[in-house]
Amino acid sequence: QILAQTKRSALCSEGSSNSNSPSKRLRNPLVAVTCNNQIDGTALLNFQPSTSRLAQGCLTKKPSSAQITTRMIPRDGFFVFRTPAMSAHISSGINYFERLSDEILLDIFKWLPKKTLLRMATVCRRFNRCSHDDSLWTRLDLGLRTIRPRALEEIVRRGVLVLRLAQTSIQEPAFAPLTEAFTVRLQYLDLSMASITRSSLLRLLSHCRHLKKISLKN
């Protein structure tokens, strides 16, 4: 009898221990599954930095447009560091063009386009005088353009030697109505397929005493 009670108590204790074993307990399949390192509902999210390039690009803080604009604006002391020679050159207020002779200015002006040369004439009186020098207007090509009224007279008065007006439309009047007699230096004139009236052509030729060759094709 004592042996039977001992076996019964041993079986009961074994049954209770088996009921508490991990294999016998009811398990929630979602407890051990972590979502963004979240174990349960009360745990805080703990995001780890991703190694993907897309995630790194998203996490990288981009500078705002205001910061970029601020970087582009130079500070007040941006030009503080100057050499003594540069500071003296800037603060002296000396016009170095006045120290150049007219010959040097003409040597500079001869490399400028004719359109730029006309703009240089509006800078000052000296530039106006130098820009009208005959050596700067020896050749002039105005082909395929429209010449406004009375501009032809201004062109030939500049001392042009070779003038090309091929396929150019010359608007009337080409010369001022009350113009005193003058003689131009024009030697070669190209009026091929140009639009010019007979009266303007005759008046132009009357001023060309040194003309050597003229083209009136078509």
Short mmCIF file of C-alpha atoms in Angstrom, two decimals:
data_model
loop_
_atom_site.label_atom_id
_atom_site.label_comp_id
_atom_site.label_asym_id
_atom_site.label_seq_id
_atom_site.Cartn_x
_atom_site.Cartn_y
_atom_site.Cartn_z
CA GLN A 1 0.00 0.00 0.00
CA ILE A 2 2.79 2.36 0.83
CA LEU A 3 4.50 1.43 -2.45
CA ALA A 4 1.30 2.14 -4.42
CA GLN A 5 0.91 5.59 -2.82
CA THR A 6 4.53 6.40 -3.66
CA LYS A 7 4.06 5.48 -7.32
CA ARG A 8 0.82 7.51 -7.49
CA SER A 9 2.48 10.62 -6.06
CA ALA A 10 5.40 10.22 -8.47
CA LEU A 11 3.04 10.04 -11.44
CA CYS A 12 1.16 13.16 -10.28
CA SER A 13 4.35 15.14 -9.88
CA GLU A 14 5.56 14.02 -13.32
CA GLY A 15 2.26 15.06 -14.90
CA SER A 16 2.39 18.48 -13.31
CA SER A 17 5.96 19.01 -14.48
CA ASN A 18 5.08 17.96 -18.03
CA SER A 19 2.19 20.43 -18.13
CA ASN A 20 4.59 23.29 -17.34
CA SER A 21 7.19 22.25 -19.94
CA PRO A 22 7.77 24.51 -22.98
CA SER A 23 6.46 21.81 -25.27
CA LYS A 24 3.14 21.66 -23.42
CA ARG A 25 2.55 25.40 -22.88
CA LEU A 26 0.29 27.37 -25.21
CA ARG A 27 2.50 29.73 -27.20
CA ASN A 28 1.54 32.88 -29.05
CA PRO A 29 3.18 32.61 -32.46
CA LEU A 30 3.51 36.43 -32.76
CA VAL A 31 5.27 37.01 -29.46
CA ALA A 32 8.69 35.97 -30.70
CA VAL A 33 8.26 37.68 -34.08
CA THR A 34 9.76 41.15 -33.97
CA CYS A 35 8.53 43.94 -36.17
CA ASN A 36 11.09 46.74 -36.27
CA ASN A 37 12.55 45.31 -33.05
CA GLN A 38 9.17 45.60 -31.30
CA ILE A 39 8.54 42.62 -29.05
CA ASP A 40 5.25 43.61 -27.50
CA GLY A 41 2.80 46.43 -27.58
CA THR A 42 4.44 48.36 -24.78
CA ALA A 43 8.00 48.23 -26.12
CA LEU A 44 9.41 51.26 -27.93
CA LEU A 45 10.55 51.16 -31.53
CA ASN A 46 14.29 50.96 -31.97
CA PHE A 47 15.20 51.64 -35.59
CA GLN A 48 18.69 50.64 -36.54
CA PRO A 49 20.44 52.52 -39.37
CA SER A 50 20.04 50.68 -42.63
CA THR A 51 22.97 49.85 -44.85
CA SER A 52 21.08 50.41 -48.12
CA ARG A 53 21.96 53.45 -50.25
CA LEU A 54 18.31 54.48 -50.49
CA ALA A 55 17.89 54.54 -46.73
CA GLN A 56 21.14 56.42 -46.27
CA GLY A 57 20.04 59.00 -48.82
CA CYS A 58 16.75 59.50 -46.98
CA LEU A 59 18.48 59.80 -43.63
CA THR A 60 21.04 62.26 -44.96
CA LYS A 61 19.96 65.75 -44.05
CA LYS A 62 19.88 67.98 -47.10
CA PRO A 63 20.62 71.69 -46.71
CA SER A 64 17.68 73.97 -47.25
CA SER A 65 17.50 76.58 -49.98
CA ALA A 66 17.92 79.32 -47.39
CA GLN A 67 21.20 77.79 -46.23
CA ILE A 68 22.45 77.51 -49.81
CA THR A 69 21.53 81.14 -50.50
CA THR A 70 23.31 82.22 -47.34
CA ARG A 71 26.46 80.42 -48.40
CA MET A 72 26.44 82.07 -51.81
CA ILE A 73 26.22 85.61 -50.39
CA PRO A 74 29.75 86.87 -49.63
CA ARG A 75 30.37 88.17 -46.18
CA ASP A 76 31.33 91.73 -45.39
CA GLY A 77 34.97 90.79 -44.94
CA PHE A 78 35.18 88.72 -48.10
CA PHE A 79 37.50 91.19 -49.85
CA VAL A 80 39.44 92.23 -46.77
CA PHE A 81 42.56 90.27 -47.62
CA ARG A 82 44.21 92.25 -50.43
CA THR A 83 47.76 92.89 -51.34
CA PRO A 84 49.00 96.46 -50.77
CA ALA A 85 49.43 96.98 -54.51
CA MET A 86 45.84 95.89 -55.19
CA SER A 87 44.45 98.10 -52.44
CA ALA A 88 46.34 101.11 -53.77
CA HIS A 89 45.11 100.40 -57.29
CA ILE A 90 41.46 100.16 -56.21
CA SER A 91 41.34 103.09 -53.79
CA SER A 92 43.46 105.51 -55.81
CA GLY A 93 40.69 106.46 -58.27
CA ILE A 94 43.20 107.02 -61.10
CA ASN A 95 41.89 106.76 -64.67
CA TYR A 96 44.64 104.81 -66.37
CA PHE A 97 43.09 105.36 -69.81
CA GLU A 98 44.03 109.02 -69.49
CA ARG A 99 47.68 107.99 -69.30
CA LEU A 100 47.45 106.17 -72.64
CA SER A 101 48.19 108.04 -75.82
CA ASP A 102 45.75 108.23 -78.71
CA GLU A 103 47.94 105.88 -80.74
CA ILE A 104 47.67 103.17 -78.09
CA LEU A 105 43.91 103.66 -77.85
CA LEU A 106 43.58 103.31 -81.62
CA ASP A 107 45.67 100.16 -81.51
CA ILE A 108 43.19 98.76 -78.95
CA PHE A 109 40.09 99.96 -80.79
CA LYS A 110 41.10 98.34 -84.06
CA TRP A 111 40.47 94.89 -82.55
CA LEU A 112 36.89 95.74 -81.59
CA PRO A 113 33.86 94.87 -83.74
CA LYS A 114 32.18 97.78 -85.45
CA LYS A 115 29.10 97.45 -83.25
CA THR A 116 31.22 97.67 -80.10
CA LEU A 117 33.16 100.56 -81.61
CA LEU A 118 29.94 102.54 -81.95
CA ARG A 119 29.19 101.95 -78.29
CA MET A 120 32.66 103.10 -77.30
CA ALA A 121 31.89 106.44 -78.93
CA THR A 122 29.27 107.11 -76.23
CA VAL A 123 31.66 106.64 -73.29
CA CYS A 124 33.39 110.02 -73.30
CA ARG A 125 34.52 112.77 -75.67
CA ARG A 126 37.98 111.32 -76.11
CA PHE A 127 36.64 107.88 -76.97
CA ASN A 128 34.21 109.51 -79.39
CA ARG A 129 37.02 111.32 -81.15
CA CYS A 130 39.23 108.23 -81.33
CA SER A 131 36.42 105.94 -82.49
CA HIS A 132 35.81 108.19 -85.53
CA ASP A 133 39.39 107.89 -86.74
CA ASP A 134 39.67 106.96 -90.41
CA SER A 135 42.06 104.09 -89.71
CA LEU A 136 39.29 102.18 -87.93
CA TRP A 137 36.84 102.38 -90.84
CA THR A 138 38.88 101.33 -93.85
CA ARG A 139 36.67 98.27 -94.51
CA LEU A 140 32.99 97.92 -93.75
CA ASP A 141 30.67 95.04 -94.62
CA LEU A 142 26.94 95.82 -94.33
CA GLY A 143 25.61 93.13 -96.62
CA LEU A 144 22.14 91.62 -96.10
CA ARG A 145 21.05 94.47 -93.84
CA THR A 146 18.67 97.41 -93.82
CA ILE A 147 20.20 100.87 -93.60
CA ARG A 148 18.00 103.47 -91.99
CA PRO A 149 17.41 106.87 -93.64
CA ARG A 150 20.42 109.23 -93.80
CA ALA A 151 22.70 106.52 -92.39
CA LEU A 152 24.47 106.02 -95.71
CA GLU A 153 25.83 109.55 -95.54
CA GLU A 154 27.19 108.95 -92.05
CA ILE A 155 28.86 105.74 -93.22
CA VAL A 156 30.72 107.19 -96.18
CA ARG A 157 31.79 110.23 -94.14
CA ARG A 158 33.76 107.98 -91.76
CA GLY A 159 36.51 107.52 -94.33
CA VAL A 160 35.59 104.05 -95.56
CA LEU A 161 37.79 102.78 -98.39
CA VAL A 162 36.04 99.46 -99.09
CA LEU A 163 32.25 99.35 -98.64
CA ARG A 164 30.16 96.23 -99.23
CA LEU A 165 26.39 96.73 -99.53
CA ALA A 166 25.45 93.50 -101.30
CA GLN A 167 21.73 92.65 -100.95
CA THR A 168 21.27 95.64 -98.68
CA SER A 169 18.08 97.65 -98.46
CA ILE A 170 18.84 101.38 -98.27
CA GLN A 171 15.88 103.35 -96.98
CA GLU A 172 15.09 106.83 -98.27
CA PRO A 173 16.29 109.48 -97.92
CA ALA A 174 19.85 108.15 -98.07
CA PHE A 175 21.30 111.66 -97.69
CA ALA A 176 20.16 114.76 -95.88
CA PRO A 177 18.28 117.15 -98.17
CA LEU A 178 20.51 120.17 -97.47
CA THR A 179 24.01 118.74 -97.32
CA GLU A 180 27.04 120.75 -98.33
CA ALA A 181 29.38 119.32 -100.90
CA PHE A 182 31.90 116.85 -99.51
CA THR A 183 34.28 114.25 -100.88
CA VAL A 184 34.66 110.76 -99.45
CA ARG A 185 37.63 108.38 -99.58
CA LEU A 186 35.60 105.48 -100.95
CA GLN A 187 37.50 103.47 -103.58
CA TYR A 188 35.67 100.12 -103.81
CA LEU A 189 31.88 99.89 -103.68
CA ASP A 190 29.80 96.72 -103.91
CA LEU A 191 26.09 97.28 -104.57
CA SER A 192 25.28 93.83 -105.94
CA MET A 193 21.53 93.15 -105.67
CA ALA A 194 21.16 96.18 -103.39
CA SER A 195 17.90 98.08 -103.09
CA ILE A 196 18.66 101.76 -103.76
CA THR A 197 16.88 104.45 -105.73
CA ARG A 198 18.43 106.04 -108.81
CA SER A 199 18.57 109.47 -107.22
CA SER A 200 20.39 108.17 -104.12
CA LEU A 201 22.86 106.26 -106.28
CA LEU A 202 23.66 109.32 -108.37
CA ARG A 203 24.13 111.43 -105.29
CA LEU A 204 26.40 108.82 -103.73
CA LEU A 205 28.57 108.65 -106.84
CA SER A 206 28.81 112.43 -106.98
CA HIS A 207 30.74 112.37 -103.67
CA CYS A 208 33.04 109.50 -104.66
CA ARG A 209 35.89 111.26 -106.46
CA HIS A 210 38.40 108.48 -105.70
CA LEU A 211 36.24 105.55 -106.73
CA LYS A 212 38.19 102.82 -108.56
CA LYS A 213 35.72 99.95 -108.81
CA ILE A 214 31.97 99.55 -108.41
CA SER A 215 29.75 96.47 -108.69
CA LEU A 216 26.10 96.88 -109.77
CA LYS A 217 25.17 93.29 -110.59
CA ASN A 218 21.44 92.61 -111.03
#
